[in-house]
Short mmCIF file of C-alpha atoms in Angstrom, two decimals:
data_model
loop_
_atom_site.label_atom_id
_atom_site.label_comp_id
_atom_site.label_asym_id
_atom_site.label_seq_id
_atom_site.Cartn_x
_atom_site.Cartn_y
_atom_site.Cartn_z
CA UNK A 22 157.15 172.12 111.62
CA UNK A 23 153.46 172.21 111.73
CA UNK A 24 151.89 168.82 110.46
CA UNK A 25 150.31 170.42 107.41
CA UNK A 26 152.45 173.11 106.02
CA UNK A 27 149.74 173.98 103.09
CA UNK A 28 147.31 174.47 105.55
CA UNK A 29 147.90 177.74 107.54
CA UNK A 30 145.63 179.81 109.69
CA UNK A 31 143.28 182.51 107.90
CA UNK A 32 140.95 184.70 109.62
CA UNK A 33 137.18 184.24 108.97
CA UNK A 34 137.04 187.30 106.13
CA UNK A 35 140.61 186.53 105.25
CA UNK A 36 141.91 189.69 106.85
CA UNK A 37 143.08 190.63 110.64
CA UNK A 38 144.20 188.00 113.03
CA UNK A 39 146.64 185.42 111.60
CA UNK A 40 144.78 183.03 113.87
CA UNK A 41 141.71 181.34 112.56
CA UNK A 42 140.11 178.79 110.72
CA UNK A 43 142.57 176.58 108.56
CA UNK A 44 142.35 176.65 104.93
CA UNK A 45 141.92 173.05 103.96
CA UNK A 46 144.51 170.75 102.33
CA UNK A 47 143.07 170.16 99.21
CA UNK A 48 142.16 173.99 98.62
CA UNK A 49 145.89 174.85 99.47
CA UNK A 50 147.31 172.13 97.12
CA UNK A 51 145.10 173.34 94.36
CA UNK A 52 146.40 177.05 94.72
CA UNK A 53 149.82 176.04 94.61
CA UNK A 54 150.00 173.84 91.85
CA UNK A 55 147.89 176.09 89.88
CA UNK A 56 150.47 179.19 90.56
CA UNK A 57 153.15 176.49 89.77
CA UNK A 58 151.50 175.75 86.50
CA UNK A 59 151.07 179.65 85.65
CA UNK A 60 154.81 179.94 86.71
CA UNK A 61 155.63 177.47 84.59
CA UNK A 62 154.25 179.01 81.55
CA UNK A 63 155.66 182.29 82.02
CA UNK A 64 159.29 180.30 82.40
CA UNK A 65 158.71 178.62 79.49
CA UNK A 66 157.82 181.49 77.20
CA UNK A 67 161.11 183.25 77.71
CA UNK A 68 163.19 180.34 76.00
CA UNK A 69 160.65 178.50 73.84
CA UNK A 70 160.82 181.22 71.18
CA UNK A 71 164.63 181.04 70.39
CA UNK A 72 164.97 178.02 68.39
CA UNK A 73 161.81 179.28 66.17
CA UNK A 74 163.43 182.53 65.47
CA UNK A 75 165.06 181.38 61.87
CA UNK A 76 161.74 179.53 60.84
CA UNK A 77 159.56 183.03 62.17
CA UNK A 78 162.00 184.90 60.44
CA UNK A 79 161.88 183.21 56.81
CA UNK A 80 157.95 183.24 57.31
CA UNK A 81 157.98 186.63 57.34
CA UNK A 82 160.71 187.62 55.01
CA UNK A 83 162.01 189.92 57.72
CA UNK A 84 165.34 188.73 59.63
CA UNK A 85 166.51 192.18 60.81
CA UNK A 86 163.91 192.61 63.17
CA UNK A 87 163.86 189.04 64.60
CA UNK A 88 165.46 190.30 68.06
CA UNK A 89 162.78 192.50 68.68
CA UNK A 90 160.57 189.06 69.34
CA UNK A 91 162.79 188.58 72.23
CA UNK A 92 163.36 192.23 73.30
CA UNK A 93 159.74 193.04 73.53
CA UNK A 94 158.86 190.30 75.57
CA UNK A 95 161.59 191.36 77.92
CA UNK A 96 161.15 194.87 78.31
CA UNK A 97 157.47 194.44 78.57
CA UNK A 98 157.69 191.75 81.53
CA UNK A 99 160.36 193.84 83.16
CA UNK A 100 157.99 196.79 83.33
CA UNK A 101 155.24 194.87 84.64
CA UNK A 102 156.70 192.76 87.47
CA UNK A 103 156.71 195.74 90.10
CA UNK A 104 153.52 197.12 88.84
CA UNK A 105 151.52 193.62 89.18
CA UNK A 106 153.25 193.31 92.52
CA UNK A 107 152.04 197.00 93.76
CA UNK A 108 148.64 196.40 92.24
CA UNK A 109 148.07 193.15 94.06
CA UNK A 110 148.73 195.07 97.31
CA UNK A 111 146.00 197.42 96.58
CA UNK A 112 143.17 194.87 94.67
CA UNK A 113 144.32 191.57 95.72
CA UNK A 114 146.14 188.85 94.56
CA UNK A 115 143.49 186.86 93.03
CA UNK A 116 142.28 189.57 90.64
CA UNK A 117 145.67 190.33 89.61
CA UNK A 118 146.46 186.79 89.14
CA UNK A 119 143.60 186.39 86.96
CA UNK A 120 144.03 189.76 84.78
CA UNK A 121 147.69 188.37 84.43
CA UNK A 122 147.27 185.14 83.36
CA UNK A 123 144.22 186.26 81.09
CA UNK A 124 146.74 189.09 79.54
CA UNK A 125 149.22 186.17 79.09
CA UNK A 126 146.80 183.91 77.07
CA UNK A 127 145.35 186.71 74.95
CA UNK A 128 149.07 187.67 73.85
CA UNK A 129 149.86 183.88 73.20
CA UNK A 130 146.82 184.24 70.93
CA UNK A 131 147.45 187.20 69.13
CA UNK A 132 151.21 185.84 68.68
CA UNK A 133 149.82 182.36 67.27
CA UNK A 134 147.66 184.71 64.60
CA UNK A 135 150.12 187.41 63.84
CA UNK A 136 150.10 188.23 60.23
CA UNK A 137 153.19 189.98 60.22
CA UNK A 138 156.31 190.41 61.93
CA UNK A 139 155.32 193.82 63.47
CA UNK A 140 152.09 192.44 64.88
CA UNK A 141 153.95 189.44 66.35
CA UNK A 142 156.29 191.88 68.01
CA UNK A 143 153.36 193.61 69.35
CA UNK A 144 151.82 190.64 70.50
CA UNK A 145 155.07 189.54 72.34
CA UNK A 146 154.79 192.73 74.07
CA UNK A 147 151.28 192.14 75.32
CA UNK A 148 152.20 188.54 76.32
CA UNK A 149 155.13 189.51 78.17
CA UNK A 150 153.12 192.34 80.08
CA UNK A 151 151.04 189.34 81.24
CA UNK A 152 153.81 186.95 81.96
CA UNK A 153 156.22 189.56 83.98
CA UNK A 154 153.08 189.63 86.57
CA UNK A 155 152.67 185.83 87.06
CA UNK A 156 156.36 185.14 88.78
CA UNK A 157 156.11 187.78 91.41
CA UNK A 158 152.42 186.85 92.10
CA UNK A 159 153.10 183.42 92.51
CA UNK A 160 155.45 183.85 94.94
CA UNK A 161 153.30 186.30 97.11
CA UNK A 162 150.49 184.04 96.71
CA UNK A 163 152.75 181.53 98.63
CA UNK A 164 153.54 184.22 101.19
CA UNK A 165 149.93 184.67 101.83
CA UNK A 166 149.36 181.06 102.02
CA UNK A 167 152.24 180.02 104.02
CA UNK A 168 153.96 181.36 107.26
CA UNK A 169 157.54 182.83 106.68
CA UNK A 170 159.11 179.75 108.23
CA UNK A 171 156.95 177.47 106.22
CA UNK A 172 157.73 179.13 102.72
CA UNK A 173 161.34 178.07 102.19
CA UNK A 174 160.56 175.01 100.73
CA UNK A 175 157.30 175.99 98.35
CA UNK A 176 159.72 178.79 97.31
CA UNK A 177 162.61 176.14 96.30
CA UNK A 178 159.83 173.90 94.38
CA UNK A 179 159.02 177.55 92.44
CA UNK A 180 162.38 177.77 91.72
CA UNK A 181 163.31 174.53 90.64
CA UNK A 182 159.93 174.83 88.35
CA UNK A 183 161.43 178.08 86.61
CA UNK A 184 164.60 176.43 85.85
CA UNK A 185 163.30 173.18 84.39
CA UNK A 186 161.05 175.46 82.53
CA UNK A 187 164.06 177.37 81.10
CA UNK A 188 165.84 174.12 80.21
CA UNK A 189 162.66 172.66 78.62
CA UNK A 190 161.77 175.89 76.66
CA UNK A 191 164.54 175.31 73.80
CA UNK A 192 163.89 171.54 73.46
CA UNK A 193 160.14 172.15 73.02
CA UNK A 194 160.52 174.99 70.80
CA UNK A 195 162.85 172.93 68.50
CA UNK A 196 160.66 170.04 68.32
CA UNK A 197 157.22 172.04 67.77
CA UNK A 198 159.10 174.12 65.08
CA UNK A 199 160.95 171.54 63.33
CA UNK A 200 158.03 168.65 63.46
CA UNK A 201 154.95 170.71 63.43
CA UNK A 202 154.57 174.21 63.07
CA UNK A 203 156.24 177.51 64.85
CA UNK A 204 152.84 179.23 65.76
CA UNK A 205 152.12 176.00 68.22
CA UNK A 206 154.81 177.42 70.66
CA UNK A 207 152.12 179.98 71.43
CA UNK A 208 148.91 177.86 70.98
CA UNK A 209 150.15 175.51 73.45
CA UNK A 210 149.82 178.46 76.27
CA UNK A 211 145.71 178.58 75.84
CA UNK A 212 144.86 175.33 77.40
CA UNK A 213 147.84 175.31 79.78
CA UNK A 214 146.84 178.81 80.71
CA UNK A 215 142.99 178.05 80.99
CA UNK A 216 143.86 175.11 83.29
CA UNK A 217 145.70 177.29 85.53
CA UNK A 218 143.01 179.95 85.57
CA UNK A 219 140.38 177.10 86.41
CA UNK A 220 142.58 175.63 89.25
CA UNK A 221 143.28 179.02 91.01
CA UNK A 222 140.24 180.83 90.56
CA UNK A 223 138.02 179.28 93.22
CA UNK A 224 140.83 178.46 95.78
CA UNK A 225 142.63 182.08 95.43
CA UNK A 226 139.22 183.24 97.08
CA UNK A 227 139.99 181.88 99.87
CA UNK A 228 143.30 183.48 100.60
CA UNK A 229 143.81 185.90 103.25
CA UNK A 230 143.59 189.71 102.14
CA UNK A 231 146.06 191.86 103.27
CA UNK A 232 145.52 194.92 100.82
CA UNK A 233 144.75 198.12 102.02
CA UNK A 234 143.16 201.15 100.27
CA UNK A 235 146.05 202.69 98.38
CA UNK A 236 146.68 205.28 95.85
CA UNK A 237 148.69 204.12 92.82
CA UNK A 238 151.52 206.39 92.17
CA UNK A 239 151.37 206.88 88.32
CA UNK A 240 154.02 209.28 88.05
CA UNK A 241 156.39 207.24 90.23
CA UNK A 242 155.55 203.96 88.40
CA UNK A 243 156.06 205.40 84.81
CA UNK A 244 159.53 207.12 86.11
CA UNK A 245 160.68 203.73 87.53
CA UNK A 246 159.12 201.67 84.22
CA UNK A 247 160.67 204.47 81.95
CA UNK A 248 164.20 204.41 83.49
CA UNK A 249 164.21 200.67 83.27
CA UNK A 250 163.22 200.42 79.42
CA UNK A 251 165.63 202.87 78.48
CA UNK A 252 168.32 201.18 80.50
CA UNK A 253 167.53 197.75 78.99
CA UNK A 254 167.61 199.04 75.48
CA UNK A 255 170.95 200.64 75.83
CA UNK A 256 172.45 197.25 77.03
CA UNK A 257 170.46 195.34 74.42
CA UNK A 258 171.73 197.36 71.50
CA UNK A 259 175.12 198.51 72.82
CA UNK A 260 177.83 197.14 70.77
CA UNK A 261 175.70 195.60 68.55
CA UNK A 262 173.11 197.82 66.78
CA UNK A 263 175.17 201.01 67.94
CA UNK A 264 178.37 201.76 69.14
CA UNK A 265 178.95 202.26 72.83
CA UNK A 266 179.84 205.85 72.47
CA UNK A 267 177.22 206.32 69.62
CA UNK A 268 174.91 209.42 70.07
CA UNK A 269 171.88 206.89 70.40
CA UNK A 270 173.44 204.96 73.15
CA UNK A 271 174.48 207.98 75.30
CA UNK A 272 171.15 209.41 74.96
CA UNK A 273 169.33 206.34 76.22
CA UNK A 274 171.70 205.86 79.05
CA UNK A 275 171.72 209.63 79.78
CA UNK A 276 168.08 209.37 79.47
CA UNK A 277 167.75 206.39 81.80
CA UNK A 278 170.08 207.98 84.53
CA UNK A 279 167.78 211.18 84.50
CA UNK A 280 164.79 209.23 84.79
CA UNK A 281 166.22 207.08 87.56
CA UNK A 282 167.11 210.34 89.53
CA UNK A 283 163.49 211.52 88.85
CA UNK A 284 162.43 208.47 90.49
CA UNK A 285 164.21 208.96 93.47
CA UNK A 286 163.05 212.20 93.84
CA UNK A 287 159.54 211.44 93.55
CA UNK A 288 159.91 208.75 96.10
CA UNK A 289 160.95 211.81 98.48
CA UNK A 290 158.01 214.09 97.23
CA UNK A 291 155.02 211.75 96.56
CA UNK A 292 152.09 211.34 99.12
CA UNK A 293 152.09 207.98 98.71
CA UNK A 294 155.33 206.83 96.64
CA UNK A 295 155.36 203.95 94.38
CA UNK A 296 157.64 201.63 96.63
CA UNK A 297 157.02 202.73 100.55
CA UNK A 298 159.68 204.80 101.56
CA UNK A 299 159.70 202.86 105.07
CA UNK A 300 160.46 199.54 103.29
CA UNK A 301 163.24 200.98 101.08
CA UNK A 302 164.80 202.38 104.31
CA UNK A 303 164.85 198.53 105.96
CA UNK A 304 168.67 197.35 106.04
CA UNK A 305 167.09 194.00 105.42
CA UNK A 306 165.04 194.84 101.98
CA UNK A 307 167.91 197.00 100.64
CA UNK A 308 170.58 194.19 101.17
CA UNK A 309 168.60 191.36 99.88
CA UNK A 310 167.56 193.64 96.86
CA UNK A 311 171.38 193.78 96.15
CA UNK A 312 171.93 190.28 97.02
CA UNK A 313 169.47 189.24 94.34
CA UNK A 314 170.73 191.85 92.07
CA UNK A 315 174.15 190.21 91.82
CA UNK A 316 173.53 186.33 92.58
CA UNK A 317 170.42 185.97 90.39
CA UNK A 318 171.72 188.33 87.95
CA UNK A 319 175.08 186.06 87.64
CA UNK A 320 172.67 182.93 86.85
CA UNK A 321 171.04 184.84 84.09
CA UNK A 322 174.71 185.92 82.75
CA UNK A 323 176.26 182.49 83.00
CA UNK A 324 173.17 180.73 81.40
CA UNK A 325 173.81 182.40 78.47
CA UNK A 326 177.68 182.60 78.42
CA UNK A 327 178.51 179.14 79.63
CA UNK A 328 177.04 177.86 76.35
CA UNK A 329 179.22 180.24 74.39
CA UNK A 330 182.17 179.09 76.46
CA UNK A 331 181.65 175.74 75.61
CA UNK A 332 181.63 176.05 71.73
CA UNK A 333 183.94 179.21 71.18
CA UNK A 334 186.75 177.98 73.88
CA UNK A 335 186.32 173.99 74.18
CA UNK A 336 185.17 173.68 70.31
CA UNK A 337 182.09 171.55 71.14
CA UNK A 338 178.84 171.74 69.60
CA UNK A 339 175.73 173.56 70.46
CA UNK A 340 174.32 170.36 71.79
CA UNK A 341 177.31 169.85 73.88
CA UNK A 342 176.79 173.35 75.24
CA UNK A 343 173.11 172.46 76.06
CA UNK A 344 174.29 169.47 77.95
CA UNK A 345 176.70 171.84 80.23
CA UNK A 346 173.79 174.30 80.60
CA UNK A 347 171.68 171.41 81.94
CA UNK A 348 174.28 170.53 84.19
CA UNK A 349 174.45 174.04 85.51
CA UNK A 350 170.68 174.46 86.06
CA UNK A 351 170.37 170.91 87.46
CA UNK A 352 172.79 172.00 90.25
CA UNK A 353 170.91 175.04 90.89
CA UNK A 354 167.81 173.22 90.98
CA UNK A 355 169.41 171.08 93.77
CA UNK A 356 171.13 174.02 95.47
CA UNK A 357 167.62 175.75 95.71
CA UNK A 358 165.91 172.76 96.95
CA UNK A 359 168.49 172.00 99.56
CA UNK A 360 168.45 175.46 100.68
CA UNK A 361 164.58 175.20 101.34
CA UNK A 362 164.81 172.28 103.25
CA UNK A 363 167.65 173.77 105.45
CA UNK A 364 165.88 176.95 106.07
CA UNK A 365 162.85 175.17 107.47
CA UNK A 366 164.76 173.42 109.87
CA UNK A 367 167.44 175.52 111.16
CA UNK A 368 167.39 179.02 112.94
CA UNK A 369 170.60 180.53 111.48
CA UNK A 370 169.29 180.39 107.82
CA UNK A 371 172.08 183.00 106.61
CA UNK A 372 174.45 180.15 106.84
CA UNK A 373 172.86 178.31 103.93
CA UNK A 374 173.80 181.03 101.31
CA UNK A 375 177.10 182.11 103.18
CA UNK A 376 178.16 178.45 103.23
CA UNK A 377 177.16 177.80 99.38
CA UNK A 378 178.47 180.71 97.57
CA UNK A 379 181.95 179.67 98.47
CA UNK A 380 181.51 176.43 96.59
CA UNK A 381 180.20 178.22 93.08
CA UNK A 382 183.32 181.29 93.71
CA UNK A 383 185.43 177.89 94.14
CA UNK A 384 184.21 176.31 90.89
CA UNK A 385 183.98 179.62 88.71
CA UNK A 386 187.96 180.45 90.03
CA UNK A 387 188.61 176.92 88.78
CA UNK A 388 187.08 177.46 85.61
CA UNK A 389 189.02 181.03 85.21
CA UNK A 390 192.36 178.91 85.95
CA UNK A 391 192.00 176.53 83.25
CA UNK A 392 189.49 177.93 80.91
CA UNK A 393 190.86 175.80 77.77
CA UNK A 394 192.22 172.81 79.66
CA UNK A 395 189.56 171.11 80.74
CA UNK A 396 187.33 168.63 79.30
CA UNK A 397 183.58 168.63 78.74
CA UNK A 398 182.84 166.24 81.79
CA UNK A 399 184.83 168.31 83.83
CA UNK A 400 183.39 171.50 82.88
CA UNK A 401 180.22 170.08 83.63
CA UNK A 402 181.06 168.84 87.03
CA UNK A 403 182.35 172.20 88.16
CA UNK A 404 178.90 173.51 86.82
CA UNK A 405 177.20 171.48 89.28
CA UNK A 406 178.85 172.60 91.89
CA UNK A 407 178.67 176.41 90.52
CA UNK A 408 174.86 176.07 90.24
CA UNK A 409 174.38 174.41 93.92
CA UNK A 410 176.29 177.26 95.06
CA UNK A 411 174.04 180.01 93.57
CA UNK A 412 170.80 177.65 93.80
CA UNK A 413 170.07 178.84 97.28
CA UNK A 414 169.92 182.38 96.52
CA UNK A 415 166.75 182.00 94.68
CA UNK A 416 164.42 180.77 98.00
CA UNK A 417 166.72 182.88 100.41
CA UNK A 418 166.18 186.18 98.73
CA UNK A 419 162.45 185.76 98.37
CA UNK A 420 161.71 184.20 101.52
CA UNK A 421 164.14 186.66 103.63
CA UNK A 422 162.56 189.74 102.03
CA UNK A 423 158.94 188.99 103.02
CA UNK A 424 159.69 188.22 106.26
CA UNK A 425 161.01 191.65 106.60
CA UNK A 426 158.12 193.66 105.52
CA UNK A 427 154.53 194.08 106.63
CA UNK A 428 151.70 191.75 105.07
CA UNK A 429 149.97 194.25 102.93
CA UNK A 430 153.44 195.39 101.17
CA UNK A 431 154.36 191.66 100.37
CA UNK A 432 152.94 192.61 96.77
CA UNK A 433 155.39 195.36 95.93
CA UNK A 434 158.52 193.99 97.94
CA UNK A 435 158.31 190.65 95.89
CA UNK A 436 157.74 192.61 92.38
CA UNK A 437 160.73 195.06 93.32
CA UNK A 438 162.71 192.17 94.16
CA UNK A 439 162.26 190.25 90.84
CA UNK A 440 162.44 193.43 89.10
CA UNK A 441 166.01 194.13 90.25
CA UNK A 442 167.03 190.51 89.69
CA UNK A 443 165.82 191.00 85.77
CA UNK A 444 167.83 194.20 85.73
CA UNK A 445 170.97 192.67 87.47
CA UNK A 446 170.80 189.79 84.64
CA UNK A 447 170.57 192.42 81.96
CA UNK A 448 173.47 194.50 83.48
CA UNK A 449 175.51 191.34 83.95
CA UNK A 450 175.26 190.27 80.61
CA UNK A 451 176.33 193.38 79.30
CA UNK A 452 179.13 193.05 81.56
CA UNK A 453 180.00 189.61 80.26
CA UNK A 454 179.61 190.75 76.57
CA UNK A 455 181.82 193.84 77.42
CA UNK A 456 184.57 191.50 78.77
CA UNK A 457 184.42 188.92 75.51
CA UNK A 458 184.41 191.54 72.65
CA UNK A 459 186.62 193.93 74.31
CA UNK A 460 189.28 191.22 73.49
CA UNK A 461 188.88 191.56 70.03
CA UNK A 462 189.15 194.44 67.35
CA UNK A 463 185.82 195.98 67.31
CA UNK A 464 186.00 198.76 64.88
CA UNK A 465 182.75 201.09 64.77
CA UNK A 466 180.91 198.51 67.69
CA UNK A 467 180.26 196.22 64.57
CA UNK A 468 181.27 192.89 66.39
CA UNK A 469 178.80 190.85 68.11
CA UNK A 470 178.55 187.54 70.00
CA UNK A 471 176.80 186.13 66.98
CA UNK A 472 179.70 186.88 64.85
CA UNK A 473 182.18 185.87 67.21
CA UNK A 474 180.60 182.39 67.31
CA UNK A 475 180.73 181.95 63.26
CA UNK A 476 184.34 183.25 63.22
CA UNK A 477 187.54 181.34 62.29
CA UNK A 478 189.22 182.35 65.58
CA UNK A 479 190.75 179.55 67.62
CA UNK A 480 189.70 178.69 71.16
CA UNK A 481 193.01 179.72 72.24
CA UNK A 482 191.82 183.51 71.32
CA UNK A 483 188.86 183.10 73.18
CA UNK A 484 190.30 181.77 76.56
CA UNK A 485 191.70 184.71 77.84
CA UNK A 486 188.38 186.58 77.69
CA UNK A 487 186.43 184.27 79.38
CA UNK A 488 188.97 183.78 82.20
CA UNK A 489 187.68 187.04 82.98
CA UNK A 490 184.20 186.55 82.55
CA UNK A 491 184.42 183.85 85.49
CA UNK A 492 186.63 186.20 87.59
CA UNK A 493 183.69 188.58 87.10
CA UNK A 494 180.94 186.26 87.92
CA UNK A 495 182.90 185.03 91.06
CA UNK A 496 183.25 188.82 92.14
CA UNK A 497 179.79 189.46 91.55
CA UNK A 498 178.60 186.54 93.79
CA UNK A 499 180.97 187.31 96.79
CA UNK A 500 179.43 190.99 96.57
CA UNK A 501 175.99 188.65 96.98
CA UNK A 502 177.43 186.95 99.99
CA UNK A 503 178.51 190.24 101.56
CA UNK A 504 175.24 191.75 101.02
CA UNK A 505 173.43 188.60 102.92
CA UNK A 506 175.86 188.37 105.84
CA UNK A 507 175.48 192.54 106.33
CA UNK A 508 171.89 192.25 107.08
CA UNK A 509 169.93 191.52 110.45
CA UNK A 510 169.04 187.82 110.66
CA UNK A 511 165.46 188.04 111.71
CA UNK A 512 163.63 185.16 113.03
CA UNK A 513 161.07 183.08 110.40
CA UNK A 514 157.80 183.28 112.16
CA UNK A 515 155.58 180.60 111.88
CA UNK A 516 154.38 177.20 113.30
CA UNK A 517 157.96 175.70 113.46
CA UNK A 518 159.52 178.58 115.68
CA UNK A 519 160.12 176.24 118.25
CA UNK A 520 163.69 177.14 119.69
CA UNK A 521 163.98 179.31 122.89
CA UNK A 522 165.69 182.11 121.02
CA UNK A 523 163.36 182.68 118.23
CA UNK A 524 160.00 182.22 120.90
CA UNK A 525 161.80 185.06 122.70
CA UNK A 526 162.30 187.20 120.00
CA UNK A 527 159.04 186.63 118.32
CA UNK A 528 157.27 187.30 121.28
CA UNK A 529 159.29 190.31 121.58
CA UNK A 530 158.02 191.65 118.39
CA UNK A 531 154.58 190.56 118.90
CA UNK A 532 154.79 188.03 115.74
CA UNK A 533 152.39 184.98 115.41
#
């Protein structure tokens, strides 16, 4: 390990050779702290709004369209993730990070000042577009700043920051809404966003520039975003607003499928496709995207359905469900940090997730075996193990995919990984919902998870459904583990590459 992992070697002009004047530690730390603050803002805004929704609905006398306050942010952020990654490869990280944070802050101000619910929904879409670029750009900046061997621990810190923000969001949102005013959940982003801009602007000028002259494939980008938005809308509305067999849902699903086919054809024919074909064809990239899809998607799904299990099956309050979720996220944070430290020190880094995931699977199968027969503390203990087993997939997937692509492809690779992580979460949430709702009579698709929470059914009625939720989660994690096990274990290049095996492989590749 180098004496200062936050002092990579850069070329004098930020381009070309990876050997040159080191970035000063103070500047490097400024970059890391600034991007972590920006990432905290983006992650916090995904959950802070939930406790304020009833108050917002009363303030605007409109409850029917409240779900769009969340959906608009999700759709916009998902669409922005690969787009900002690609644009950062073309125009540089600093410019796109400044634009992303600026849009996010502008959207936050528009949300706070919204005169109607419709205006708030539009402002949330704007805010989501900015927030969707922050996460992949932050991870890509770390890739520019540190060598592959030095990245795991930094990526683990960002994962913990993201998980902490997800836990803190509902708590902070409830306090600001109940004690002050709901608009403060948006105003709080203004000073924090300004601080992130100031902290990162000057330091980001010192980053190495790996961008090349590119042409943005607008048609390919539009097809990919359109396909994802149509699919997310179908998953969001299925079984709630519309029955799964309704013409509206079938049209959305069919339209999404057609757009995905058109996008695939565009990749084959475009002079410079939105996602480079050479990158897609790499088995490592494909395998890690699959692993991220199933593993991080499962974390997203469990973060929604674990509290429901606590309330519906075990009969505890929403507060108790929140404590169980904290146990799950704490385990994930512990697993992420442990993986980051181990990947820096060992050569066979694939062993980290391959050993960790079975621990999560064992915890899930125990929950499946006793869905209604465990105490809250026993469930919380198992959730710590499940989180610790999945948590390593956050830094592992990011570091491996960045290590597999060329420097000028870091942005689109990181953006694509986060895009398919989010898509995996949406699909897995829909699968879990179908399992739970499928255990009850649901004429016309009118039964929703919210109605189940307020139903008079006993815990035993839900136990069987959640048994299969945990089994499905275990299967998804095993699929992620198989995907990781199947990829080539390429050396993580960097100052810590000291073993004879790694030195020989890196020399053969011409790596530094």
